[in-house]
Backbone as a ProteinNet text record, in pm:
[ID]
protein_1_A
[PRIMARY]
MQKVPMTKKGSERLQEELKNLKNVERPAVIAAISEARGHGDLSENAEYHAAREKQSFIEGRIQELEYAVSCAEVIDTATLSGDNIVFGATVVLMDEDTEAEQTYQIVGQYEADLEHGLISIQSPLARALIGKSIGDSVDVHSPKGTKSYEILNVEYV
[TERTIARY]
12450.1	12372	12254.7	12128.4	12026.9	11912.2	11866.8	11829.6	11670.8	11598.1	11435.5	11342	11232.1	11153.5	11029.6	10991.2	10971	10835.4	10730.4	10619.9	10632.9	10604.4	10633.6	10590.8	10446.4	10377.3	10412.4	10454.7	10553.6	10667.6	10770.6	10866.2	10804	10710.3	10659.4	10631.5	10563.5	10506.6	10599.9	10712.3	10840.4	10866.3	10958.4	10987.9	10919.8	10787.2	10748.8	10733.7	10703	10726	10854.4	10981.8	11089	11127.8	11045.9	11107.8	11010.4	10951.8	10817.9	10867.6	10946.5	11032.3	11145.8	11195.9	11343.7	11305.7	11217.7	11168.8	11102.7	10965.1	10891.3	10903.5	10893	10896.3	11017	11145.3	11299.2	11323.9	11288.8	11281.3	11189.2	11059.9	10978.5	10970.6	11073	11141.6	11279	11338.7	11447.2	11351.6	11290.6	11244.3	11195.8	11097	11026.1	11164.9	11263.9	11345	11399.3	11470.3	11510.5	11440.8	11302.6	11211.3	11190.1	11193.4	11188.5	11303.5	11383.7	11549.6	11530.7	11458.2	11433.5	11329.6	11315.7	11229	11236	11402.1	11446.1	11542.2	11559.2	11593	11550.1	11652.8	11636.7	11587.4	11625.2	11650	11446.1	11412.4	11258	11167.8	11230.3	11099.8	11048.3	10935.7	10848.6	10880.5	10874.9	10869.3	10974.4	11079.7	11216.6	11234.6	11232.8	11207.6	11105	10984.1	10885.3	10945.2	11055.1	11056.5	11207.8	11296.6	11392.2	11337.8	11222.7	11176.3	11132.1	11074	11018.4	11112	11191.4	11323.3	11402.7	11411.5	11481.2	11400.3	11218.2	11166	11171.6	11188.4	11191.6	11328.7	11462	11586.8	11595.3	11527.9	11539.9	11452.7	11299.9	11238.7	11303.7	11343.5	11463.9	11559	11650.9	11756.5	11669.2	11568.4	11512.3	11436	11405.5	11309.3	11458.1	11585.9	11690.3	11737.2	11713.2	11796.6	11695.1	11569.7	11483.5	11469.4	11472.3	11494.6	11629.5	11715.1	11865.9	11854.8	11792.2	11836.1	11694.8	11547.6	11470.5	11474.7	11465.5	11459.3	11303.3	11288.3	11150.4	11093.8	10964.3	10902.4	10748.6	10791.2	10620.8	10493.7	10408.9	10346.4	10235	10190.8	10122.5	10196	10298.8	10407.2	10334.9	10322.8	10304.1	10210.4	10134.4	10065.9	10081.9	9949.3	9939.7	9888.2	9878	9747.6	9849.3	9937.9	10003.7	10066.8	10032.2	10068.2	10167.9	10254.6	10410.5	10406.3	10510	10554.4	10444	10372.2	10322.9	10162.5	10106.4	9981.5	9880.6	9766.8	9662.6	9525.3	9539.2	9440.8	9307.3	9214.1	9072.5	9073.7	9028	9066.5	8889.9	8868.8	8739.1	8777.1	8748.2	8782.1	8689.7	8776.2	8646.7	8569.5	8567.8	8523.3	8363.8	8412.5	8289.3	8253.9	8305.3	8261.5	8283.1	8373.6	8381	8504.1	8510.3	8608.4	8702.6	8819.9	8928.8	8995.9	9067.4	9155	9267	9392.5	9522.5	9591.2	9741.5	9803	9935.3	10013.9	10170	10267.1	10321.3	10410.6	10543.8	10669.3	10792.4	10766.5	10840.9	10820.7	10794.1	10879.3	10902.5	10743.1	10674.6	10595.5	10432.6	10449.4	10311.6	10230.5	10096.5	10019.8	9896.1	9899.1	9735.1	9630	9636.7	9497	9467.4	9582.7	9499	9534.7	9546.1	9538.6	9641.8	9767.2	9926.6	9970.5	10029.8	10065.4	10204.7	10294.7	10440.1	10485	10545	10573.6	10647.9	10709.8	10740	10684.5	10516.2	10443.2	10352.2	10331.6	10285.1	10155.2	10080.1	9969.6	10054.1	10107.4	10170.2	10277.5	10340.3	10453.9	10344.3	10228.7	10121.7	10054.2	10060.1	9994.7	10081.4	10244	10308.9	10281.1	10319.6	10295.4	10125.1	10075.1	9924.1	9858.3	9699.2	9637.1	9494.8	9409.8	9255.3	9236.8	9106.5	9061.2	9141.6	9264.5	9355.3	9267	9344.8	9283.8	9470.2	9460.4	9596.7	9510.6	9619.9	9633.2	9731	9676.9	9787.1	9812.4	9882.9	9952.8	10009.3	9912.7	9946.3	9969.2	10038.3	10005.3	9823.7	9741.1	9624	9546.4	9610.6	9527.8	9628.4	9536.8	9557.8	9399.8	9390.8	9278.7	9339.4	9211.6	9206	9102.5	9204.1	9147.5	9139.5	9036	9047.8	9057.7	9160.4	9175.7	9081.5	8993.9	8896.8	8944.7	9077.1	9074.4	9237	9319	9458.7	9454.4	9485.1	9496.3	9658.9	9721.2	9821	9779.9	9785.1	9779.7	9853.9
5054.8	5083.1	4991.8	5037.7	4929.3	4924.5	4784.3	4740.1	4789	4874.8	4879.5	4764.5	4746.9	4671.7	4774.6	4667.9	4777.5	4641.9	4688.6	4595.6	4600	4516.5	4510.8	4583.2	4643.7	4795	4913.7	4900	5021.1	5091.1	4953.3	4958.7	5022.9	4996.2	4980.9	5159.5	5179.2	5304.9	5385.5	5395.7	5502.6	5510	5358.8	5392.4	5454.6	5411.5	5482.8	5666.4	5713.6	5835	5848.2	5850	5867.4	5893.1	5762.4	5789.7	5895	5963.2	6080.6	6201.1	6178.3	6337	6328.8	6214.7	6247.6	6273.8	6244.7	6234.7	6338.1	6358.3	6460	6611.9	6562.9	6728.3	6797.7	6705.6	6789.4	6827.9	6823.3	6908.3	6959.3	6982.6	7078.3	7191.8	7179.2	7321	7365	7276.4	7325.9	7459.3	7371.7	7489	7564.4	7590.5	7686.7	7794.4	7774.3	7862.8	7933.6	7827.4	7934.9	8012.9	7993.8	8077.6	8210.7	8201.5	8242	8368.9	8312.3	8408.7	8496	8441.1	8533.4	8663.5	8677.6	8809.1	8896	8914.1	9013.9	9014.9	9084.2	9103.9	8970.1	8866.2	8793.4	8844.6	8949.9	8990.7	8976.3	9051.4	9074	8994.7	8864.4	8764.6	8680.5	8694.9	8579.6	8475.2	8475.4	8287.5	8244.7	8324.6	8280.2	8211	8264.8	8271	8106.2	8120.7	8021.8	7873.9	7886.4	7777.1	7708.1	7813.5	7748.1	7661.4	7714.1	7674.9	7529.2	7527	7397.2	7330.3	7337.5	7247.7	7188.9	7270.8	7205.3	7132.4	7184.6	7044.9	6919.6	6908.7	6796.6	6727.9	6812.2	6720.3	6686.2	6763.2	6678.2	6521.7	6570.9	6443.1	6337.4	6337.6	6272.8	6209	6281.7	6207.6	6134.9	6179.5	6079.9	5954.3	5974.3	5848.8	5750.7	5795.3	5703.5	5631.7	5739.4	5635.7	5588.1	5602.7	5484	5359.9	5365.9	5244.7	5175.3	5277.6	5162.2	5077.1	5147.6	5053.5	4992.2	4961.3	4865.2	4728.8	4699.9	4491.8	4464.5	4453.8	4418.3	4283.6	4318.7	4208.1	4196.6	4034.4	4007.1	3994.6	4074.5	4028.2	3903.7	3891.9	3778.7	3599.5	3602.2	3488.3	3504	3573.4	3541.4	3492.5	3417.6	3369.1	3339.6	3254.3	3256.8	3378	3326.7	3371.8	3503.5	3511.2	3622.5	3707.3	3806.8	3946.3	3980.6	3991.1	4043.3	4151.4	4174.3	4341.4	4261	4352.4	4355	4298.3	4258.4	4168.5	4337.5	4294.7	4367.8	4328	4412.1	4358.9	4462.7	4399.4	4440.4	4433.8	4595.5	4581.8	4654.4	4654.8	4716.7	4777.7	4914.8	5029.4	4970.5	4904.5	4899.1	4973.6	5095.8	5180	5222.4	5254	5252.7	5216.9	5064.9	4943.8	4976.4	5082.6	5112.1	5039.5	4991.8	4890.6	4990.1	4952.6	5021.4	4940.2	4925.9	4820.1	4901.2	4835.6	4880.4	4771.7	4849.5	4744.1	4752.8	4708.1	4750.6	4753.7	4873.2	4878.7	4946.1	4962.4	5022.8	5197.4	5205.5	5401.5	5459.9	5440.5	5498.3	5493.5	5407.4	5418	5424.7	5416.9	5472	5577.1	5529.2	5664.5	5660.9	5695	5674.1	5692.6	5802.9	5845.3	5733.8	5633.5	5569.1	5384.7	5401.4	5276.4	5209.3	5263.2	5206.8	5249	5247.2	5236.1	5215.8	5239.8	5265.3	5099.2	5046.7	4927.5	4987.5	5114.1	5134.3	5289.5	5232.8	5317.9	5266.2	5342.7	5270.9	5162	5194.6	5021.1	4938.5	4958.7	4848.8	4776.4	4831.8	4805.2	4673.3	4740.5	4661.5	4541.5	4566.8	4438.7	4283.5	4355.3	4246.4	4134.6	4028.7	3882.7	3857	3974.7	3925.9	3861	3783.2	3695	3731.5	3709.1	3716.5	3697.2	3762.1	3791.5	3827.9	3874.1	3923.2	4088.4	4149.9	4279	4356.1	4486.8	4524.7	4675.3	4717	4820.5	4935	4999.7	5151.7	5274.1	5265.9	5427.3	5505	5588.8	5755.6	5859.7	5971.6	6088.6	6134.7	6088.9	6136.3	6006.1	5965.4	5828.7	5707.1	5624.2	5457.5	5436.1	5340.1	5293.2	5153.1	5089.1	4953.2	4904.3	4771	4740.1	4603	4500.5	4372.3	4331.3	4236.4	4228.1	4150.3	4162.8	4082.7	3977.4	4011.6	3964.9	4045.8	3897.1	3883.5	3878.5	3870	3860.1	3929.1	3863.9	3878.3	3878.4	4061	4018.6	4102.9
16712	16690.5	16715.7	16809.6	16866.6	16800.3	16751.9	16639.6	16710.8	16669.8	16692.3	16652.9	16685.8	16656.7	16560	16438.3	16349.5	16250.7	16268.1	16184.3	16063.7	15986.1	15796.2	15813.6	15776.6	15759.1	15790.4	15923.3	15971.1	15871.7	15810.2	15777.4	15635.9	15535.3	15442.8	15428.5	15534	15516.1	15514.5	15646.5	15659.7	15482	15448.4	15362.6	15212.8	15202.4	15117.9	15121.9	15267.5	15315.3	15244	15278.9	15281.2	15130	14978.6	14922.4	14844.8	14893	14898.9	14894.5	15040.3	15041.5	14966.6	14881.3	14844.2	14676.7	14649.2	14514.3	14501.5	14566.6	14578.9	14595.1	14759.7	14836.9	14807.7	14844.5	14878.7	14703.2	14551.8	14416.8	14450.9	14481.9	14490.9	14547.2	14682.7	14774.7	14687.2	14629.8	14585.8	14504.8	14399.4	14291.8	14340.2	14447.6	14551.4	14569.3	14636.7	14673.6	14562.9	14472.6	14292.8	14284.3	14268.4	14245.3	14290.9	14436.9	14542.7	14552.7	14528.1	14519.9	14346.2	14260.4	14134.3	14209	14292.7	14304.5	14442.1	14394.9	14438.2	14595.3	14702.6	14824.8	14905.5	14942.6	15010.1	15160.2	15210.3	15356.8	15406.9	15245.9	15269.2	15212	15162	15093	15155.9	15185.6	15300.2	15229.1	15086.8	15003.9	14990.8	15035.6	15002	15124.6	15277	15379.8	15420.2	15377.8	15417.4	15362.4	15198	15124.4	15200.4	15249.6	15329.1	15470.8	15558.6	15632.6	15569.7	15511.5	15469.8	15410.3	15396.5	15304.5	15451.5	15561.9	15682.7	15766.6	15764.1	15828.1	15781.7	15581.7	15505	15509	15558.7	15541.5	15661	15782.9	15902.6	15920.4	15847.2	15846.8	15796.5	15685.3	15590.7	15702.7	15753.5	15829.8	15930.4	16008.5	16112.6	16043.9	15908.4	15869.6	15869.4	15752.6	15743.1	15838.2	15946.3	16074.5	16138.6	16106.9	16152.6	16088.5	15930.9	15862.6	15887.5	15925.9	15923	16057.9	16176.9	16289.5	16338.6	16189.6	16217.6	16222.9	16352.3	16314	16285.4	16142.6	16069	16110.4	16171.7	16219.2	16123.6	16070.5	15988.4	16095.8	16132.7	16262	16157.3	16055.4	16031.7	16031	16077.5	16081.3	16252.5	16363.2	16485.1	16513.3	16623.1	16671.7	16876	16873.4	17013.1	17105.8	17239.7	17334.1	17413	17411	17478.4	17425	17451.6	17425.4	17368.6	17260.7	17226.3	17117.7	17029.7	16956.9	16897.2	16804.7	16690	16718.4	16850.4	16843.3	16815.6	16764.4	16776.4	16896.4	16998.8	17134.1	17146.4	17168.1	17211	17370.8	17402.4	17534.8	17596.9	17719.4	17739.1	17862.3	17870.7	17938.6	18117.7	18171.6	18307.1	18377.5	18360.4	18402.3	18330.2	18194.9	18120.4	18051.8	18020.8	17937.5	17773.2	17733.3	17586.2	17533.8	17401.4	17344.8	17247.9	17319.6	17239.8	17159.7	17023	16975	16945.4	16984.7	16937.9	16923.3	16811.4	16753.4	16818.7	16896.3	16952.3	16824.8	16841.3	16733.5	16762.1	16687.7	16702.3	16739.3	16841.8	16829.5	16719.1	16613.3	16465.3	16423	16457.8	16357.2	16470.5	16578.1	16662.6	16638	16636.1	16588.8	16677.1	16804.8	16820	16770.5	16699.2	16622.2	16524.7	16491.2	16398.6	16473.5	16634.3	16706	16704.4	16691.8	16671	16804.2	16874.5	17047.1	17021.8	17068.8	17075.4	17165.4	17169.9	17242.2	17380.7	17366.8	17505	17593.5	17534.6	17599.9	17714.2	17818.6	17943.3	17943.9	17847.7	17771.4	17734.8	17657.6	17581.2	17681.4	17800.5	17869.5	17963.9	18006.4	18083	18052.7	17874.7	17781.2	17803.5	17745.8	17691.3	17804.4	17760.6	17813.7	17891.6	17883.3	17946.9	17823.6	17851.9	17717.4	17743.1	17719.4	17676	17818.9	17860.8	18026.7	18124.2	18100.4	18206	18219.9	18351.9	18372.5	18375.9	18323.3	18324.9	18412.4	18490.1	18576.5	18483.5	18396.3	18369	18442.2	18466.9	18540.8	18467	18501.6	18366	18466.9	18414.4	18473.5	18516.1	18430.3	18428.3	18553.4	18635.3	18686.7	18631.8	18714.4	18672.2	18633	18499.3	18472.5	18388.9	18435.6	18428.3	18299.5	18225.1	18128.1	18138.1	18091.9	18038.2	17904.3	17874.2	17730.5	17703.6	17589.5	17503.6	17378.5	17336.3	17204.8	17168.8	17185.9	17060.2	16936.2	16851.8	16709.1	16637.5	16578.8	16461.9	16297.8	16303	16151.3	16044.3
[MASK]
+++++++++++++++++++++++++++++++++++++++++++++++++++++++++++++++++++++++++++++++++++++++++++++++++++++++++++++++++++++++++++++++++++++++++++++++++++++++++++++

């Protein structure tokens, strides 16, 4: 099994989600299935089918999280330092076209969440940033075209 880098915060977040799924969500959906069974014919029981579908999703997510946690190489980003960008870095970028600033943290694939500024180490942007430092410019190639960014700040939190 290949180890996958993961931040300490990301690992804690995934373990908390796993705990919630196992201790709260799974028992609740099992109770819902049991209750729906009591409502008669299962072939026409929408509550039963909805609960079974939710159970399937929960069990799949539990398996995914267990795998992610088992193959994680947890890295405490607070112990990292330096000017060069590596896994775990929080990077402030300026779009060279619009001059808009954006902040991202480079994290593992299982904890990436673009809405919260967490980008996967495997993303084109993260790959372009690794090894660079403050003041460098990077070009990121994506299906939407090439974007250029200037690195304004790098920190490890």
